[in-house]
Amino acid sequence: MDDKPVAVITGASRGIGRSIAIYLASEGYDIAAIARSVDSEGMQILAKEVLQKGAEFFPVGLDISCTNCQDEVVKNILGRYGRIDLLVNNAGIAPPQRDDFLGMTEDSYDRVMNINLKGPVFFAQKVAKEMIWLRQHSLKFRPVIIFITSVSSVLSSNRRAEYCISKAGLSMAATIFADGLADEDIRVFEIRPGIIQTDMTMKLKDHYDEIIKEGFVPQKRWGSPEDIGKAVASIARGDWDYSSGAVFEISGGLNIRKL
Ligand code: NAP
């Protein structure tokens, strides 16, 4: 096994995943970057940035909701590197249309749940099994899994119920994985971003600008993808070695309850 650690990041072509990939490349990880297409402009730009940090870049095409395609992807990454030290389950979508929860359609529910919940859970399961094997064969190997959930795990937005439900499920998945993998010394963390400036939120930029200005976010600014990338880098450095199962809410204070 090569000495260099390997990070697998889903949804790496843009936004939060892209920033995570760049921070991890700076931390000395080689990067296996997953998105639906390996040829997108986003992947090409990311490749340059990762290579500039002296890391290897391995672009991998996978629709995370295709659970039947996942084994092949894990096999390919292990075939190339022989190890996966860090998995960041980041890929996710907002519902294509915002509608009141009474108008939520089954198609939209299934699509969001398959991409945001079912796909990441079964991908993490497959990677976890490999990590267990690798860990049992090398005590130096100390794997980590991170789930990128959302403040929507705990905050209700009834115009995108399927998103909130998927993220609440993913939060529990993080807890289940942390519990089940603690004996194997595989540490699992949940990161809950708040309102982060990416393609996902740009469609509602004016709305978010307005509520941020009005003080909905106590720190009165948008979050940036770098706010999340830095947190992942801190976990990757081992700064939270005794905190498996921890939830990091990075939301400018949205978690503060006020009277
Ligand atoms: P984004 O800018 O829209 O990027 C989404 C990423 O996921 C892209 O790399 C996209 O790649 C990938 N992706 C989408 N569908 C996929 C699929 N079926 N299979 C594989 N990859 C897929 O979103 P973001 O804001 O960075 O969000 C990243 C994560 O953070 C999501 O899980 C989101 O729910 C969560 N989050 C975001 C915010 C926010 O305010 N932005 C807040 C809380 C949580 P391709 O399109 O190239 O495939």
mmCIF file of C-alpha atoms and ligand atoms in Angstrom:
data_model
loop_
_atom_site.group_PDB
_atom_site.id
_atom_site.type_symbol
_atom_site.label_atom_id
_atom_site.label_comp_id
_atom_site.label_asym_id
_atom_site.label_seq_id
_atom_site.Cartn_x
_atom_site.Cartn_y
_atom_site.Cartn_z
ATOM 1 C CA MET A 1 0.000 0.000 0.000
ATOM 2 C CA ASP A 2 1.345 3.419 -0.996
ATOM 3 C CA ASP A 3 1.877 5.801 1.965
ATOM 4 C CA LYS A 4 -0.242 8.578 0.521
ATOM 5 C CA PRO A 5 -3.834 8.702 1.810
ATOM 6 C CA VAL A 6 -6.745 8.665 -0.623
ATOM 7 C CA ALA A 7 -9.984 10.638 -0.330
ATOM 8 C CA VAL A 8 -13.154 9.838 -2.267
ATOM 9 C CA ILE A 9 -15.522 12.782 -2.614
ATOM 10 C CA THR A 10 -18.947 12.460 -4.197
ATOM 11 C CA GLY A 11 -20.389 15.523 -5.923
ATOM 12 C CA ALA A 12 -16.891 16.951 -6.351
ATOM 13 C CA SER A 13 -17.403 18.817 -9.629
ATOM 14 C CA ARG A 14 -18.880 21.987 -8.112
ATOM 15 C CA GLY A 15 -19.742 23.873 -4.954
ATOM 16 C CA ILE A 16 -19.046 22.327 -1.566
ATOM 17 C CA GLY A 17 -17.566 19.084 -2.944
ATOM 18 C CA ARG A 18 -15.102 20.974 -5.103
ATOM 19 C CA SER A 19 -13.863 22.995 -2.125
ATOM 20 C CA ILE A 20 -13.533 19.823 -0.028
ATOM 21 C CA ALA A 21 -11.452 18.203 -2.781
ATOM 22 C CA ILE A 22 -9.085 21.179 -2.949
ATOM 23 C CA TYR A 23 -8.637 21.365 0.833
ATOM 24 C CA LEU A 24 -7.967 17.628 1.015
ATOM 25 C CA ALA A 25 -5.430 17.839 -1.809
ATOM 26 C CA SER A 26 -3.671 20.534 0.270
ATOM 27 C CA GLU A 27 -3.700 18.148 3.241
ATOM 28 C CA GLY A 28 -1.747 15.590 1.200
ATOM 29 C CA TYR A 29 -4.570 13.346 -0.026
ATOM 30 C CA ASP A 30 -4.847 11.942 -3.522
ATOM 31 C CA ILE A 31 -8.329 12.672 -4.819
ATOM 32 C CA ALA A 32 -10.904 10.354 -6.384
ATOM 33 C CA ALA A 33 -13.573 12.836 -7.479
ATOM 34 C CA ILE A 34 -17.049 11.543 -8.254
ATOM 35 C CA ALA A 35 -19.713 13.308 -10.320
ATOM 36 C CA ARG A 36 -22.185 12.179 -12.962
ATOM 37 C CA SER A 37 -19.845 13.149 -15.795
ATOM 38 C CA VAL A 38 -16.055 13.125 -15.830
ATOM 39 C CA ASP A 39 -15.963 15.506 -18.819
ATOM 40 C CA SER A 40 -17.742 18.512 -17.343
ATOM 41 C CA GLU A 41 -16.037 21.889 -17.167
ATOM 42 C CA GLY A 42 -16.195 21.646 -13.385
ATOM 43 C CA MET A 43 -14.229 18.389 -13.349
ATOM 44 C CA GLN A 44 -11.632 19.775 -15.730
ATOM 45 C CA ILE A 45 -11.083 22.878 -13.599
ATOM 46 C CA LEU A 46 -10.925 20.756 -10.444
ATOM 47 C CA ALA A 47 -8.358 18.433 -12.031
ATOM 48 C CA LYS A 48 -6.000 21.383 -12.635
ATOM 49 C CA GLU A 49 -6.437 22.713 -9.107
ATOM 50 C CA VAL A 50 -5.835 19.335 -7.477
ATOM 51 C CA LEU A 51 -2.766 18.622 -9.618
ATOM 52 C CA GLN A 52 -1.359 22.062 -8.719
ATOM 53 C CA LYS A 53 -1.429 20.950 -5.065
ATOM 54 C CA GLY A 54 0.786 17.990 -5.950
ATOM 55 C CA ALA A 55 -2.002 15.430 -5.517
ATOM 56 C CA GLU A 56 -3.164 12.765 -7.949
ATOM 57 C CA PHE A 57 -6.582 13.267 -9.508
ATOM 58 C CA PHE A 58 -8.857 10.387 -10.472
ATOM 59 C CA PRO A 59 -12.178 11.495 -12.022
ATOM 60 C CA VAL A 60 -14.937 8.922 -11.629
ATOM 61 C CA GLY A 61 -18.347 9.014 -13.318
ATOM 62 C CA LEU A 62 -21.191 7.765 -11.146
ATOM 63 C CA ASP A 63 -24.801 8.700 -10.631
ATOM 64 C CA ILE A 64 -24.861 8.078 -6.895
ATOM 65 C CA SER A 65 -28.466 6.877 -7.082
ATOM 66 C CA CYS A 66 -27.389 3.919 -9.260
ATOM 67 C CA THR A 67 -26.677 1.480 -6.442
ATOM 68 C CA ASN A 68 -25.940 -1.301 -8.965
ATOM 69 C CA CYS A 69 -23.090 0.781 -10.414
ATOM 70 C CA GLN A 70 -21.381 1.430 -7.087
ATOM 71 C CA ASP A 71 -19.433 -1.850 -6.672
ATOM 72 C CA GLU A 72 -17.612 -1.242 -9.950
ATOM 73 C CA VAL A 73 -16.636 2.271 -8.845
ATOM 74 C CA VAL A 74 -15.285 1.099 -5.474
ATOM 75 C CA LYS A 75 -13.385 -1.672 -7.280
ATOM 76 C CA ASN A 76 -11.861 0.825 -9.732
ATOM 77 C CA ILE A 77 -10.703 3.176 -6.979
ATOM 78 C CA LEU A 78 -9.198 0.302 -4.977
ATOM 79 C CA GLY A 79 -7.644 -1.067 -8.175
ATOM 80 C CA ARG A 80 -5.863 2.221 -8.693
ATOM 81 C CA TYR A 81 -4.848 3.098 -5.130
ATOM 82 C CA GLY A 82 -5.346 -0.007 -2.975
ATOM 83 C CA ARG A 83 -6.935 2.105 -0.229
ATOM 84 C CA ILE A 84 -9.689 4.540 0.675
ATOM 85 C CA ASP A 85 -8.804 6.557 3.790
ATOM 86 C CA LEU A 86 -11.582 9.113 3.680
ATOM 87 C CA LEU A 87 -15.033 9.079 2.114
ATOM 88 C CA VAL A 88 -16.975 12.334 1.913
ATOM 89 C CA ASN A 89 -20.588 11.637 0.999
ATOM 90 C CA ASN A 90 -21.432 15.040 -0.399
ATOM 91 C CA ALA A 91 -23.455 14.628 -3.632
ATOM 92 C CA GLY A 92 -26.996 15.870 -3.305
ATOM 93 C CA ILE A 93 -29.769 17.776 -5.025
ATOM 94 C CA ALA A 94 -32.584 20.125 -4.136
ATOM 95 C CA PRO A 95 -36.043 19.152 -5.393
ATOM 96 C CA PRO A 96 -36.364 20.166 -9.062
ATOM 97 C CA GLN A 97 -39.496 22.144 -8.121
ATOM 98 C CA ARG A 98 -40.390 23.694 -4.819
ATOM 99 C CA ASP A 99 -43.955 22.943 -3.914
ATOM 100 C CA ASP A 100 -45.968 22.907 -0.734
ATOM 101 C CA PHE A 101 -45.655 19.522 1.006
ATOM 102 C CA LEU A 102 -49.285 18.780 0.153
ATOM 103 C CA GLY A 103 -48.346 19.096 -3.525
ATOM 104 C CA MET A 104 -45.132 17.056 -3.302
ATOM 105 C CA THR A 105 -45.157 14.364 -6.008
ATOM 106 C CA GLU A 106 -43.993 10.770 -5.657
ATOM 107 C CA ASP A 107 -41.605 11.254 -8.593
ATOM 108 C CA SER A 108 -39.879 14.154 -6.906
ATOM 109 C CA TYR A 109 -39.822 12.333 -3.555
ATOM 110 C CA ASP A 110 -38.257 9.216 -5.113
ATOM 111 C CA ARG A 111 -35.669 11.183 -7.068
ATOM 112 C CA VAL A 112 -34.528 13.233 -4.079
ATOM 113 C CA MET A 113 -34.509 10.237 -1.725
ATOM 114 C CA ASN A 114 -32.556 8.081 -4.192
ATOM 115 C CA ILE A 115 -29.842 10.702 -4.715
ATOM 116 C CA ASN A 116 -29.664 12.222 -1.239
ATOM 117 C CA LEU A 117 -30.284 9.191 0.943
ATOM 118 C CA LYS A 118 -30.428 5.710 -0.607
ATOM 119 C CA GLY A 119 -27.436 6.224 -2.931
ATOM 120 C CA PRO A 120 -25.109 7.683 -0.257
ATOM 121 C CA VAL A 121 -26.122 5.077 2.355
ATOM 122 C CA PHE A 122 -25.354 2.105 0.094
ATOM 123 C CA PHE A 123 -22.190 3.711 -1.266
ATOM 124 C CA ALA A 124 -20.969 4.295 2.297
ATOM 125 C CA GLN A 125 -21.896 0.703 3.161
ATOM 126 C CA LYS A 126 -19.760 -0.651 0.311
ATOM 127 C CA VAL A 127 -16.814 1.599 1.170
ATOM 128 C CA ALA A 128 -17.142 0.790 4.886
ATOM 129 C CA LYS A 129 -16.817 -2.947 4.188
ATOM 130 C CA GLU A 130 -13.558 -2.315 2.313
ATOM 131 C CA MET A 131 -12.330 0.009 5.066
ATOM 132 C CA ILE A 132 -12.983 -2.701 7.669
ATOM 133 C CA TRP A 133 -10.890 -5.170 5.679
ATOM 134 C CA LEU A 134 -8.086 -2.649 5.132
ATOM 135 C CA ARG A 135 -8.112 -1.622 8.786
ATOM 136 C CA GLN A 136 -7.904 -5.242 9.928
ATOM 137 C CA HIS A 137 -4.861 -5.736 7.713
ATOM 138 C CA SER A 138 -3.013 -2.546 8.668
ATOM 139 C CA LEU A 139 -3.277 -0.885 12.072
ATOM 140 C CA LYS A 140 -1.665 2.233 10.600
ATOM 141 C CA PHE A 141 -4.762 2.679 8.449
ATOM 142 C CA ARG A 142 -7.306 4.936 10.276
ATOM 143 C CA PRO A 143 -10.303 5.505 7.990
ATOM 144 C CA VAL A 144 -12.939 8.219 8.241
ATOM 145 C CA ILE A 145 -16.399 8.687 6.700
ATOM 146 C CA ILE A 146 -18.090 12.094 6.550
ATOM 147 C CA PHE A 147 -21.725 12.665 5.656
ATOM 148 C CA ILE A 148 -22.645 16.134 4.377
ATOM 149 C CA THR A 149 -26.219 16.573 5.541
ATOM 150 C CA SER A 150 -27.859 19.983 6.057
ATOM 151 C CA VAL A 151 -29.507 22.205 8.633
ATOM 152 C CA SER A 152 -32.600 20.926 6.802
ATOM 153 C CA SER A 153 -32.145 17.703 8.797
ATOM 154 C CA VAL A 154 -33.660 19.625 11.687
ATOM 155 C CA LEU A 155 -35.229 22.783 10.183
ATOM 156 C CA SER A 156 -38.569 22.455 8.425
ATOM 157 C CA SER A 157 -39.020 23.965 4.939
ATOM 158 C CA ASN A 158 -42.417 22.751 3.876
ATOM 159 C CA ARG A 159 -41.859 23.823 0.253
ATOM 160 C CA ARG A 160 -39.106 21.201 -0.099
ATOM 161 C CA ALA A 161 -40.258 18.490 2.273
ATOM 162 C CA GLU A 162 -38.559 15.673 0.365
ATOM 163 C CA TYR A 163 -35.185 17.406 0.774
ATOM 164 C CA CYS A 164 -35.657 17.846 4.534
ATOM 165 C CA ILE A 165 -36.823 14.239 4.940
ATOM 166 C CA SER A 166 -33.833 12.940 2.941
ATOM 167 C CA LYS A 167 -31.371 14.952 5.038
ATOM 168 C CA ALA A 168 -32.980 13.919 8.339
ATOM 169 C CA GLY A 169 -32.561 10.307 7.178
ATOM 170 C CA LEU A 170 -28.935 10.922 6.242
ATOM 171 C CA SER A 171 -28.261 12.386 9.703
ATOM 172 C CA MET A 172 -29.481 9.139 11.257
ATOM 173 C CA ALA A 173 -27.400 7.181 8.750
ATOM 174 C CA ALA A 174 -24.318 9.069 10.026
ATOM 175 C CA THR A 175 -25.202 8.086 13.590
ATOM 176 C CA ILE A 176 -25.806 4.443 12.630
ATOM 177 C CA PHE A 177 -22.483 4.240 10.771
ATOM 178 C CA ALA A 178 -20.630 5.933 13.671
ATOM 179 C CA ASP A 179 -22.146 3.443 16.103
ATOM 180 C CA GLY A 180 -21.595 0.378 13.944
ATOM 181 C CA LEU A 181 -18.031 1.243 12.923
ATOM 182 C CA ALA A 182 -16.644 2.480 16.271
ATOM 183 C CA ASP A 183 -15.377 -1.026 17.155
ATOM 184 C CA GLU A 184 -13.440 -1.065 13.906
ATOM 185 C CA ASP A 185 -11.796 2.284 14.736
ATOM 186 C CA ILE A 186 -13.458 3.858 11.713
ATOM 187 C CA ARG A 187 -14.548 7.344 12.696
ATOM 188 C CA VAL A 188 -17.736 8.835 11.240
ATOM 189 C CA PHE A 189 -18.813 12.478 11.274
ATOM 190 C CA GLU A 190 -21.759 14.539 10.132
ATOM 191 C CA ILE A 191 -21.354 18.048 8.753
ATOM 192 C CA ARG A 192 -24.536 20.117 8.585
ATOM 193 C CA PRO A 193 -24.067 23.158 6.346
ATOM 194 C CA GLY A 194 -26.348 26.175 6.574
ATOM 195 C CA ILE A 195 -26.989 28.524 3.638
ATOM 196 C CA ILE A 196 -23.941 28.135 1.411
ATOM 197 C CA GLN A 197 -23.295 30.088 -1.779
ATOM 198 C CA THR A 198 -23.322 27.442 -4.537
ATOM 199 C CA ASP A 199 -25.294 26.585 -7.685
ATOM 200 C CA MET A 200 -27.852 24.907 -5.430
ATOM 201 C CA THR A 201 -28.791 28.144 -3.671
ATOM 202 C CA MET A 202 -28.234 30.585 -6.559
ATOM 203 C CA LYS A 203 -31.755 29.980 -7.895
ATOM 204 C CA LEU A 204 -33.051 31.593 -4.704
ATOM 205 C CA LYS A 205 -30.274 34.135 -4.232
ATOM 206 C CA ASP A 206 -32.586 37.120 -3.765
ATOM 207 C CA HIS A 207 -34.647 35.312 -1.143
ATOM 208 C CA TYR A 208 -31.562 34.228 0.808
ATOM 209 C CA ASP A 209 -29.937 37.697 0.467
ATOM 210 C CA GLU A 210 -33.055 39.156 2.003
ATOM 211 C CA ILE A 211 -33.403 36.786 4.972
ATOM 212 C CA ILE A 212 -29.685 36.962 5.722
ATOM 213 C CA LYS A 213 -29.882 40.778 5.742
ATOM 214 C CA GLU A 214 -32.861 40.596 8.083
ATOM 215 C CA GLY A 215 -30.828 38.547 10.584
ATOM 216 C CA PHE A 216 -32.175 35.017 9.996
ATOM 217 C CA VAL A 217 -28.519 33.924 10.042
ATOM 218 C CA PRO A 218 -27.013 35.315 13.300
ATOM 219 C CA GLN A 219 -23.567 35.825 11.700
ATOM 220 C CA LYS A 220 -25.300 37.787 8.912
ATOM 221 C CA ARG A 221 -23.452 36.348 5.929
ATOM 222 C CA TRP A 222 -23.692 33.570 3.388
ATOM 223 C CA GLY A 223 -21.610 30.500 4.111
ATOM 224 C CA SER A 224 -18.952 29.706 1.534
ATOM 225 C CA PRO A 225 -17.893 26.289 0.219
ATOM 226 C CA GLU A 226 -14.537 27.032 1.881
ATOM 227 C CA ASP A 227 -16.239 27.141 5.305
ATOM 228 C CA ILE A 228 -17.114 23.483 4.758
ATOM 229 C CA GLY A 229 -13.814 22.531 3.060
ATOM 230 C CA LYS A 230 -11.871 23.813 6.096
ATOM 231 C CA ALA A 231 -13.969 21.740 8.488
ATOM 232 C CA VAL A 232 -13.388 18.588 6.443
ATOM 233 C CA ALA A 233 -9.641 19.356 6.381
ATOM 234 C CA SER A 234 -9.645 19.641 10.170
ATOM 235 C CA ILE A 235 -11.301 16.213 10.513
ATOM 236 C CA ALA A 236 -8.905 14.776 7.923
ATOM 237 C CA ARG A 237 -5.886 16.027 9.928
ATOM 238 C CA GLY A 238 -7.099 13.977 12.893
ATOM 239 C CA ASP A 239 -8.049 17.002 15.032
ATOM 240 C CA TRP A 240 -11.280 15.200 16.084
ATOM 241 C CA ASP A 241 -9.853 11.781 16.716
ATOM 242 C CA TYR A 242 -11.929 11.114 19.852
ATOM 243 C CA SER A 243 -15.246 12.472 18.526
ATOM 244 C CA SER A 244 -16.761 9.816 16.290
ATOM 245 C CA GLY A 245 -20.458 10.494 15.788
ATOM 246 C CA ALA A 246 -19.996 14.257 16.241
ATOM 247 C CA VAL A 247 -22.250 16.643 14.317
ATOM 248 C CA PHE A 248 -20.611 19.845 13.098
ATOM 249 C CA GLU A 249 -23.176 22.469 12.245
ATOM 250 C CA ILE A 250 -21.562 25.123 10.055
ATOM 251 C CA SER A 251 -24.337 27.607 9.593
ATOM 252 C CA GLY A 252 -23.365 31.010 10.991
ATOM 253 C CA GLY A 253 -25.358 30.321 14.136
ATOM 254 C CA LEU A 254 -28.646 28.949 12.735
ATOM 255 C CA ASN A 255 -28.495 26.450 15.582
ATOM 256 C CA ILE A 256 -28.807 29.205 18.216
ATOM 257 C CA ARG A 257 -32.273 29.146 19.774
ATOM 258 C CA LYS A 258 -33.448 32.531 21.000
ATOM 259 C CA LEU A 259 -36.171 33.761 23.283
HETATM 260 P P1 NAP B 1 -24.202 21.905 -6.078
HETATM 261 O O1 NAP B 1 -23.344 23.092 -6.221
HETATM 262 O O2 NAP B 1 -25.482 21.811 -6.791
HETATM 263 O O3 NAP B 1 -23.303 20.613 -6.401
HETATM 264 C C1 NAP B 1 -23.865 19.340 -6.322
HETATM 265 C C2 NAP B 1 -22.811 18.298 -6.621
HETATM 266 O O4 NAP B 1 -23.417 17.006 -6.575
HETATM 267 C C3 NAP B 1 -22.225 18.471 -8.003
HETATM 268 O O5 NAP B 1 -20.863 18.124 -7.965
HETATM 269 C C4 NAP B 1 -23.009 17.471 -8.837
HETATM 270 O O6 NAP B 1 -22.194 17.008 -9.888
HETATM 271 C C5 NAP B 1 -23.226 16.350 -7.831
HETATM 272 N N1 NAP B 1 -24.382 15.532 -8.125
HETATM 273 C C6 NAP B 1 -25.669 15.938 -8.304
HETATM 274 N N2 NAP B 1 -26.455 14.876 -8.552
HETATM 275 C C7 NAP B 1 -25.634 13.782 -8.529
HETATM 276 C C8 NAP B 1 -25.860 12.406 -8.736
HETATM 277 N N3 NAP B 1 -27.063 11.919 -9.008
HETATM 278 N N4 NAP B 1 -24.789 11.561 -8.637
HETATM 279 C C9 NAP B 1 -23.560 12.036 -8.376
HETATM 280 N N5 NAP B 1 -23.291 13.339 -8.179
HETATM 281 C C10 NAP B 1 -24.323 14.194 -8.265
HETATM 282 O O7 NAP B 1 -24.574 21.650 -4.532
HETATM 283 P P2 NAP B 1 -23.818 22.058 -3.175
HETATM 284 O O8 NAP B 1 -24.507 23.230 -2.648
HETATM 285 O O9 NAP B 1 -22.360 22.056 -3.363
HETATM 286 O O10 NAP B 1 -24.275 20.824 -2.279
HETATM 287 C C11 NAP B 1 -23.405 19.776 -1.904
HETATM 288 C C12 NAP B 1 -24.047 19.034 -0.744
HETATM 289 O O11 NAP B 1 -24.218 19.930 0.346
HETATM 290 C C13 NAP B 1 -25.431 18.488 -1.067
HETATM 291 O O12 NAP B 1 -25.595 17.228 -0.462
HETATM 292 C C14 NAP B 1 -26.360 19.504 -0.437
HETATM 293 O O13 NAP B 1 -27.599 18.934 -0.079
HETATM 294 C C15 NAP B 1 -25.559 19.897 0.784
HETATM 295 N N6 NAP B 1 -25.940 21.195 1.329
HETATM 296 C C16 NAP B 1 -25.857 22.326 0.580
HETATM 297 C C17 NAP B 1 -26.254 23.548 1.144
HETATM 298 C C18 NAP B 1 -26.193 24.842 0.393
HETATM 299 O O14 NAP B 1 -26.693 25.851 0.949
HETATM 300 N N7 NAP B 1 -25.613 24.916 -0.782
HETATM 301 C C19 NAP B 1 -26.709 23.583 2.455
HETATM 302 C C20 NAP B 1 -26.781 22.409 3.179
HETATM 303 C C21 NAP B 1 -26.380 21.216 2.609
HETATM 304 P P3 NAP B 1 -22.658 16.843 -11.410
HETATM 305 O O15 NAP B 1 -23.841 17.749 -11.633
HETATM 306 O O16 NAP B 1 -21.439 17.237 -12.174
HETATM 307 O O17 NAP B 1 -22.992 15.392 -11.505
#
